Amino acid sequence: MPNAIVILTGAGVSAESGVDTFRDTGGIWSRYNLEEVATPEGFSANPTLVHEFYNGRRSQLSQVEPNATHFALARLEREHEGEVLLVTQNIDDLHERAGSKNLIHMHGEIAKALCAKCDARCEWREPLSAKVPCPSCGEAGGMRPDVVWFGEMPYQMERIYEALGQCGVFISIGTSGSVYPAAQFVQEAARAGAHTVELNLEPSENRLDFDEAIHGPASRVVPEYVELILKGDISA
Ligand code: OAD
């Protein structure tokens, strides 16, 4: 499917909405210990700390709005004649609020909870704690944010690799390229013959893997690039 486009997004697309990135100066991982709040071991050791961390991130959702990048990507999906699959590493809901529909949250969603006792998933907008019972099985003590922690398998990998193997264009936006497997998607798409593009504030760690790189704030470079694709100047 030469017309198919796969887009990978990271924290940089939500930065201009006021959501912190992870590895920039003052980013989340400079204030929190990744092992303590984003691993299964950290959750077992101190569930209260982990719940507080994600409760804070969940409550932020109601204070932020999608920006021009999210809207441009939703427009691309609506107006491009081939398939557009958006794969995000972000756990916020800004892509869907901007109108994206063909969307995979490979690192999960902060507005959902997962019960470790019965595997049920549900929408969750309130604070979570170890005491909250699961709405499905009624058991307390198993509820966790439905996010993927380090050491866990990201979601829908089979569907993502299938799309990467068939796309004509792969675009990576607002991600440092430091977390696998997402950082390796560019190589997978390149093997399939796709044109690969990085749109990021600065060169990412895997900048050299891309055919093309445009550096600048996503809210400027992404709408411009979407316009080029829709005008037919980028061959997908
Ligand atoms: P990072 O914080 O590692 O990288 C964010 C990237 O966005 C950096 O390369 C910035 O230069 C860029 N950036 C910042 N502001 C931007 C802007 N306005 N326009 C364009 N680019 C901008 O975040 P991710 O790459 O998303 O995983 O991190 C990947 C994963 O690591 C996350 O999903 C999370 C984290 O640990 C888990 O928690 C499992």
mmCIF file of C-alpha atoms and ligand atoms in Angstrom:
data_model
loop_
_atom_site.group_PDB
_atom_site.id
_atom_site.type_symbol
_atom_site.label_atom_id
_atom_site.label_comp_id
_atom_site.label_asym_id
_atom_site.label_seq_id
_atom_site.Cartn_x
_atom_site.Cartn_y
_atom_site.Cartn_z
ATOM 1 C CA MET A 1 0.000 0.000 0.000
ATOM 2 C CA PRO A 2 2.256 2.844 -1.192
ATOM 3 C CA ASN A 3 -0.398 5.390 -0.189
ATOM 4 C CA ALA A 4 -0.376 4.312 3.428
ATOM 5 C CA ILE A 5 1.214 6.570 6.027
ATOM 6 C CA VAL A 6 2.308 5.551 9.522
ATOM 7 C CA ILE A 7 2.961 8.329 12.045
ATOM 8 C CA LEU A 8 4.701 7.863 15.379
ATOM 9 C CA THR A 9 4.254 10.609 17.964
ATOM 10 C CA GLY A 10 5.922 11.291 21.305
ATOM 11 C CA ALA A 11 5.786 13.786 24.136
ATOM 12 C CA GLY A 12 6.961 16.652 21.878
ATOM 13 C CA VAL A 13 3.528 16.830 20.166
ATOM 14 C CA SER A 14 1.811 17.583 23.484
ATOM 15 C CA ALA A 15 4.541 19.915 24.807
ATOM 16 C CA GLU A 16 2.902 22.983 23.277
ATOM 17 C CA SER A 17 -0.366 22.019 24.996
ATOM 18 C CA GLY A 18 1.459 22.298 28.331
ATOM 19 C CA VAL A 19 2.163 18.591 28.938
ATOM 20 C CA ASP A 20 5.744 18.020 30.103
ATOM 21 C CA THR A 21 8.134 15.914 28.031
ATOM 22 C CA PHE A 22 10.332 13.298 29.704
ATOM 23 C CA ARG A 23 13.938 13.995 28.765
ATOM 24 C CA ASP A 24 14.095 17.726 27.998
ATOM 25 C CA THR A 25 15.615 20.032 30.652
ATOM 26 C CA GLY A 26 13.183 20.043 33.601
ATOM 27 C CA GLY A 27 11.317 17.063 32.051
ATOM 28 C CA ILE A 28 9.471 14.390 34.011
ATOM 29 C CA TRP A 29 12.500 12.087 34.367
ATOM 30 C CA SER A 30 14.553 14.881 35.919
ATOM 31 C CA ARG A 31 11.955 15.172 38.725
ATOM 32 C CA TYR A 32 10.938 11.526 39.195
ATOM 33 C CA ASN A 33 12.887 8.298 39.304
ATOM 34 C CA LEU A 34 11.759 6.234 36.312
ATOM 35 C CA GLU A 35 12.362 2.922 38.148
ATOM 36 C CA GLU A 36 10.171 4.046 41.051
ATOM 37 C CA VAL A 37 7.137 5.250 39.067
ATOM 38 C CA ALA A 38 7.205 3.514 35.681
ATOM 39 C CA THR A 39 8.085 -0.136 36.314
ATOM 40 C CA PRO A 40 6.078 -3.099 37.692
ATOM 41 C CA GLU A 41 8.739 -3.403 40.436
ATOM 42 C CA GLY A 42 8.246 0.235 41.437
ATOM 43 C CA PHE A 43 4.484 -0.300 41.646
ATOM 44 C CA SER A 44 4.891 -3.392 43.867
ATOM 45 C CA ALA A 45 7.322 -1.549 46.129
ATOM 46 C CA ASN A 46 5.275 1.634 46.540
ATOM 47 C CA PRO A 47 1.806 1.615 44.920
ATOM 48 C CA THR A 48 0.816 4.865 46.659
ATOM 49 C CA LEU A 49 3.716 6.780 45.057
ATOM 50 C CA VAL A 50 2.897 5.367 41.611
ATOM 51 C CA HIS A 51 -0.834 6.117 41.958
ATOM 52 C CA GLU A 52 -0.017 9.687 43.029
ATOM 53 C CA PHE A 53 2.268 10.165 40.013
ATOM 54 C CA TYR A 54 -0.360 8.987 37.503
ATOM 55 C CA ASN A 55 -3.264 10.647 39.388
ATOM 56 C CA GLY A 56 -1.444 13.950 38.825
ATOM 57 C CA ARG A 57 -0.991 13.254 35.135
ATOM 58 C CA ARG A 58 -4.658 12.165 34.787
ATOM 59 C CA SER A 59 -5.999 15.288 36.516
ATOM 60 C CA GLN A 60 -3.913 17.423 34.123
ATOM 61 C CA LEU A 61 -5.975 16.160 31.153
ATOM 62 C CA SER A 62 -8.858 18.473 32.019
ATOM 63 C CA GLN A 63 -6.510 21.484 31.995
ATOM 64 C CA VAL A 64 -4.950 20.989 28.552
ATOM 65 C CA GLU A 65 -6.252 21.233 24.989
ATOM 66 C CA PRO A 66 -5.064 19.744 21.691
ATOM 67 C CA ASN A 67 -2.751 22.050 19.705
ATOM 68 C CA ALA A 68 -2.162 22.699 15.998
ATOM 69 C CA THR A 69 -0.105 19.498 15.669
ATOM 70 C CA HIS A 70 -2.918 17.245 16.919
ATOM 71 C CA PHE A 71 -5.421 19.015 14.633
ATOM 72 C CA ALA A 72 -3.136 18.793 11.576
ATOM 73 C CA LEU A 73 -2.696 15.021 12.054
ATOM 74 C CA ALA A 74 -6.468 14.534 12.398
ATOM 75 C CA ARG A 75 -6.926 16.533 9.186
ATOM 76 C CA LEU A 76 -4.360 14.343 7.407
ATOM 77 C CA GLU A 77 -6.318 11.226 8.388
ATOM 78 C CA ARG A 78 -9.579 12.775 7.109
ATOM 79 C CA GLU A 79 -8.250 14.136 3.826
ATOM 80 C CA HIS A 80 -5.470 11.768 2.690
ATOM 81 C CA GLU A 81 -6.733 9.247 0.159
ATOM 82 C CA GLY A 82 -4.763 6.313 1.625
ATOM 83 C CA GLU A 83 -4.730 4.887 5.142
ATOM 84 C CA VAL A 84 -3.183 6.982 7.921
ATOM 85 C CA LEU A 85 -2.299 5.073 11.095
ATOM 86 C CA LEU A 86 -1.297 7.190 14.076
ATOM 87 C CA VAL A 87 0.764 5.369 16.706
ATOM 88 C CA THR A 88 1.363 7.417 19.826
ATOM 89 C CA GLN A 89 3.616 6.810 22.782
ATOM 90 C CA ASN A 90 1.616 9.429 24.675
ATOM 91 C CA ILE A 91 -0.843 8.418 27.353
ATOM 92 C CA ASP A 92 -2.816 11.689 27.135
ATOM 93 C CA ASP A 93 -6.033 11.897 25.085
ATOM 94 C CA LEU A 94 -5.172 14.924 22.929
ATOM 95 C CA HIS A 95 -5.023 13.079 19.574
ATOM 96 C CA GLU A 96 -8.532 11.686 19.941
ATOM 97 C CA ARG A 97 -9.857 15.012 21.223
ATOM 98 C CA ALA A 98 -8.492 16.629 18.037
ATOM 99 C CA GLY A 99 -10.386 14.075 15.921
ATOM 100 C CA SER A 100 -7.887 11.276 15.145
ATOM 101 C CA LYS A 101 -9.679 7.923 14.862
ATOM 102 C CA ASN A 102 -7.194 5.382 13.477
ATOM 103 C CA LEU A 103 -5.053 5.649 16.597
ATOM 104 C CA ILE A 104 -3.012 3.203 18.662
ATOM 105 C CA HIS A 105 -1.878 4.139 22.180
ATOM 106 C CA MET A 106 1.123 1.810 22.279
ATOM 107 C CA HIS A 107 2.030 2.890 25.852
ATOM 108 C CA GLY A 108 -1.592 2.816 27.090
ATOM 109 C CA GLU A 109 -3.957 5.558 28.231
ATOM 110 C CA ILE A 110 -4.012 7.483 31.492
ATOM 111 C CA ALA A 111 -7.814 7.877 31.273
ATOM 112 C CA LYS A 112 -8.234 4.103 31.600
ATOM 113 C CA ALA A 113 -7.691 1.681 34.467
ATOM 114 C CA LEU A 114 -6.741 -1.976 34.316
ATOM 115 C CA CYS A 115 -7.541 -4.574 36.963
ATOM 116 C CA ALA A 116 -4.577 -6.892 37.556
ATOM 117 C CA LYS A 117 -6.938 -9.416 39.184
ATOM 118 C CA CYS A 118 -9.476 -9.894 36.350
ATOM 119 C CA ASP A 119 -7.794 -8.048 33.404
ATOM 120 C CA ALA A 120 -10.852 -5.822 32.885
ATOM 121 C CA ARG A 121 -10.231 -2.360 31.425
ATOM 122 C CA CYS A 122 -12.473 0.633 31.974
ATOM 123 C CA GLU A 123 -12.601 4.390 31.476
ATOM 124 C CA TRP A 124 -11.149 6.086 34.571
ATOM 125 C CA ARG A 125 -11.187 9.846 35.222
ATOM 126 C CA GLU A 126 -10.984 9.861 39.061
ATOM 127 C CA PRO A 127 -7.898 9.353 41.260
ATOM 128 C CA LEU A 128 -6.889 5.690 41.635
ATOM 129 C CA SER A 129 -5.659 4.100 44.850
ATOM 130 C CA ALA A 130 -4.870 0.646 46.204
ATOM 131 C CA LYS A 131 -8.237 0.709 48.000
ATOM 132 C CA VAL A 132 -10.423 1.251 44.916
ATOM 133 C CA PRO A 133 -12.448 -1.876 44.009
ATOM 134 C CA CYS A 134 -12.598 -3.033 40.385
ATOM 135 C CA PRO A 135 -16.019 -2.220 38.840
ATOM 136 C CA SER A 136 -15.950 -5.628 37.077
ATOM 137 C CA CYS A 137 -14.810 -8.145 39.707
ATOM 138 C CA GLY A 138 -15.349 -6.077 42.839
ATOM 139 C CA GLU A 139 -11.877 -6.901 44.224
ATOM 140 C CA ALA A 140 -9.740 -4.132 45.718
ATOM 141 C CA GLY A 141 -5.960 -3.945 45.435
ATOM 142 C CA GLY A 142 -5.555 -4.781 41.745
ATOM 143 C CA MET A 143 -6.431 -1.520 40.057
ATOM 144 C CA ARG A 144 -3.619 0.214 38.156
ATOM 145 C CA PRO A 145 -3.434 2.853 35.443
ATOM 146 C CA ASP A 146 -3.758 1.250 31.996
ATOM 147 C CA VAL A 147 -0.284 2.354 30.970
ATOM 148 C CA VAL A 148 2.689 0.313 29.771
ATOM 149 C CA TRP A 149 5.631 0.363 32.151
ATOM 150 C CA PHE A 150 9.280 -0.304 31.349
ATOM 151 C CA GLY A 151 9.732 -4.060 31.133
ATOM 152 C CA GLU A 152 6.165 -4.589 29.832
ATOM 153 C CA MET A 153 5.108 -5.260 26.234
ATOM 154 C CA PRO A 154 3.686 -2.215 24.411
ATOM 155 C CA TYR A 155 0.161 -2.630 23.034
ATOM 156 C CA GLN A 156 -0.856 -3.777 19.536
ATOM 157 C CA MET A 157 2.653 -4.477 18.292
ATOM 158 C CA GLU A 158 1.466 -6.980 15.686
ATOM 159 C CA ARG A 159 -0.843 -4.417 14.064
ATOM 160 C CA ILE A 160 1.892 -1.755 14.194
ATOM 161 C CA TYR A 161 4.540 -3.938 12.530
ATOM 162 C CA GLU A 162 2.070 -5.012 9.841
ATOM 163 C CA ALA A 163 1.366 -1.338 9.027
ATOM 164 C CA LEU A 164 5.089 -0.456 9.064
ATOM 165 C CA GLY A 165 5.765 -3.272 6.614
ATOM 166 C CA GLN A 166 3.263 -1.844 4.135
ATOM 167 C CA CYS A 167 3.575 1.934 4.414
ATOM 168 C CA GLY A 168 4.867 4.349 1.791
ATOM 169 C CA VAL A 169 5.733 7.126 4.249
ATOM 170 C CA PHE A 170 6.767 6.946 7.911
ATOM 171 C CA ILE A 171 6.805 10.155 9.964
ATOM 172 C CA SER A 172 8.199 10.383 13.488
ATOM 173 C CA ILE A 173 7.150 13.486 15.441
ATOM 174 C CA GLY A 174 8.227 14.875 18.819
ATOM 175 C CA THR A 175 10.057 11.857 20.140
ATOM 176 C CA SER A 176 13.656 11.606 21.320
ATOM 177 C CA GLY A 177 14.082 8.159 19.744
ATOM 178 C CA SER A 178 15.469 6.745 22.965
ATOM 179 C CA VAL A 179 12.803 4.184 23.922
ATOM 180 C CA TYR A 180 12.458 0.851 22.153
ATOM 181 C CA PRO A 181 10.645 -0.662 20.331
ATOM 182 C CA ALA A 182 9.264 2.689 19.050
ATOM 183 C CA ALA A 183 12.771 4.004 18.278
ATOM 184 C CA GLN A 184 13.287 1.140 15.859
ATOM 185 C CA PHE A 185 10.078 1.649 13.803
ATOM 186 C CA VAL A 186 11.977 3.865 11.337
ATOM 187 C CA GLN A 187 14.260 0.971 10.387
ATOM 188 C CA GLU A 188 11.281 -1.345 9.936
ATOM 189 C CA ALA A 189 9.538 1.168 7.640
ATOM 190 C CA ALA A 190 12.760 1.803 5.693
ATOM 191 C CA ARG A 191 13.151 -1.939 5.097
ATOM 192 C CA ALA A 192 9.673 -1.901 3.565
ATOM 193 C CA GLY A 193 10.816 0.862 1.186
ATOM 194 C CA ALA A 194 9.013 3.764 2.893
ATOM 195 C CA HIS A 195 10.196 7.377 2.735
ATOM 196 C CA THR A 196 11.110 8.192 6.356
ATOM 197 C CA VAL A 197 10.845 11.639 7.918
ATOM 198 C CA GLU A 198 11.645 13.105 11.315
ATOM 199 C CA LEU A 199 9.781 16.235 12.490
ATOM 200 C CA ASN A 200 11.240 17.260 15.843
ATOM 201 C CA LEU A 201 12.389 20.310 17.758
ATOM 202 C CA GLU A 202 15.980 19.101 17.501
ATOM 203 C CA PRO A 203 17.785 16.090 15.978
ATOM 204 C CA SER A 204 16.667 12.935 17.792
ATOM 205 C CA GLU A 205 18.980 10.128 18.880
ATOM 206 C CA ASN A 206 18.210 8.181 15.710
ATOM 207 C CA ARG A 207 18.187 11.146 13.333
ATOM 208 C CA LEU A 208 20.631 9.375 10.969
ATOM 209 C CA ASP A 209 18.103 6.592 10.306
ATOM 210 C CA PHE A 210 15.732 8.994 8.509
ATOM 211 C CA ASP A 211 15.750 10.014 4.832
ATOM 212 C CA GLU A 212 14.632 13.534 5.732
ATOM 213 C CA ALA A 213 14.555 15.644 8.905
ATOM 214 C CA ILE A 214 12.862 18.976 9.561
ATOM 215 C CA HIS A 215 13.610 20.597 12.904
ATOM 216 C CA GLY A 216 11.369 23.147 14.613
ATOM 217 C CA PRO A 217 8.323 23.326 16.896
ATOM 218 C CA ALA A 218 5.774 20.677 15.922
ATOM 219 C CA SER A 219 2.926 23.214 15.812
ATOM 220 C CA ARG A 220 4.704 24.863 12.872
ATOM 221 C CA VAL A 221 6.489 22.057 11.027
ATOM 222 C CA VAL A 222 3.696 19.458 11.231
ATOM 223 C CA PRO A 223 0.871 21.549 9.683
ATOM 224 C CA GLU A 224 3.332 22.605 6.939
ATOM 225 C CA TYR A 225 4.316 19.003 6.219
ATOM 226 C CA VAL A 226 0.673 17.837 6.228
ATOM 227 C CA GLU A 227 -0.066 20.541 3.665
ATOM 228 C CA LEU A 228 2.753 19.218 1.426
ATOM 229 C CA ILE A 229 1.397 15.659 1.623
ATOM 230 C CA LEU A 230 -2.174 16.742 0.851
ATOM 231 C CA LYS A 231 -0.944 18.820 -2.120
ATOM 232 C CA GLY A 232 0.807 15.692 -3.446
ATOM 233 C CA ASP A 233 4.329 17.075 -3.021
ATOM 234 C CA ILE A 234 5.375 14.086 -0.868
ATOM 235 C CA SER A 235 4.875 10.765 -2.584
ATOM 236 C CA ALA A 236 3.347 8.206 -0.299
HETATM 237 P P1 OAD B 1 11.082 12.531 25.296
HETATM 238 O O1 OAD B 1 10.894 13.476 26.410
HETATM 239 O O2 OAD B 1 12.141 11.500 25.409
HETATM 240 O O3 OAD B 1 11.374 13.338 23.951
HETATM 241 C C1 OAD B 1 10.584 14.393 23.553
HETATM 242 C C2 OAD B 1 11.119 14.941 22.238
HETATM 243 O O4 OAD B 1 10.232 15.956 21.798
HETATM 244 C C3 OAD B 1 12.523 15.550 22.324
HETATM 245 O O5 OAD B 1 13.323 15.060 21.256
HETATM 246 C C4 OAD B 1 12.267 17.046 22.163
HETATM 247 O O6 OAD B 1 13.309 17.712 21.441
HETATM 248 C C5 OAD B 1 10.994 17.051 21.342
HETATM 249 N N1 OAD B 1 10.186 18.253 21.514
HETATM 250 C C6 OAD B 1 9.990 18.998 22.632
HETATM 251 N N2 OAD B 1 9.171 20.031 22.389
HETATM 252 C C7 OAD B 1 8.820 19.933 21.081
HETATM 253 C C8 OAD B 1 8.017 20.706 20.210
HETATM 254 N N3 OAD B 1 7.365 21.784 20.638
HETATM 255 N N4 OAD B 1 7.914 20.316 18.921
HETATM 256 C C9 OAD B 1 8.567 19.228 18.469
HETATM 257 N N5 OAD B 1 9.345 18.463 19.238
HETATM 258 C C10 OAD B 1 9.472 18.798 20.524
HETATM 259 O O7 OAD B 1 9.655 11.860 25.020
HETATM 260 P P2 OAD B 1 9.304 10.558 24.177
HETATM 261 O O8 OAD B 1 10.252 10.357 23.061
HETATM 262 O O9 OAD B 1 7.861 10.630 23.856
HETATM 263 O O10 OAD B 1 7.404 5.878 28.113
HETATM 264 O O11 OAD B 1 9.522 9.424 25.249
HETATM 265 C C11 OAD B 1 9.256 8.091 24.893
HETATM 266 C C12 OAD B 1 8.786 7.322 26.091
HETATM 267 O O12 OAD B 1 9.709 7.502 27.162
HETATM 268 C C13 OAD B 1 7.481 7.800 26.685
HETATM 269 O O13 OAD B 1 6.339 7.255 26.018
HETATM 270 C C14 OAD B 1 7.553 7.324 28.100
HETATM 271 C C15 OAD B 1 8.962 7.778 28.380
HETATM 272 O O14 OAD B 1 9.622 7.210 29.409
HETATM 273 C C16 OAD B 1 6.972 5.247 29.229
HETATM 274 O O15 OAD B 1 6.718 5.830 30.269
HETATM 275 C C17 OAD B 1 6.843 3.762 29.070
#
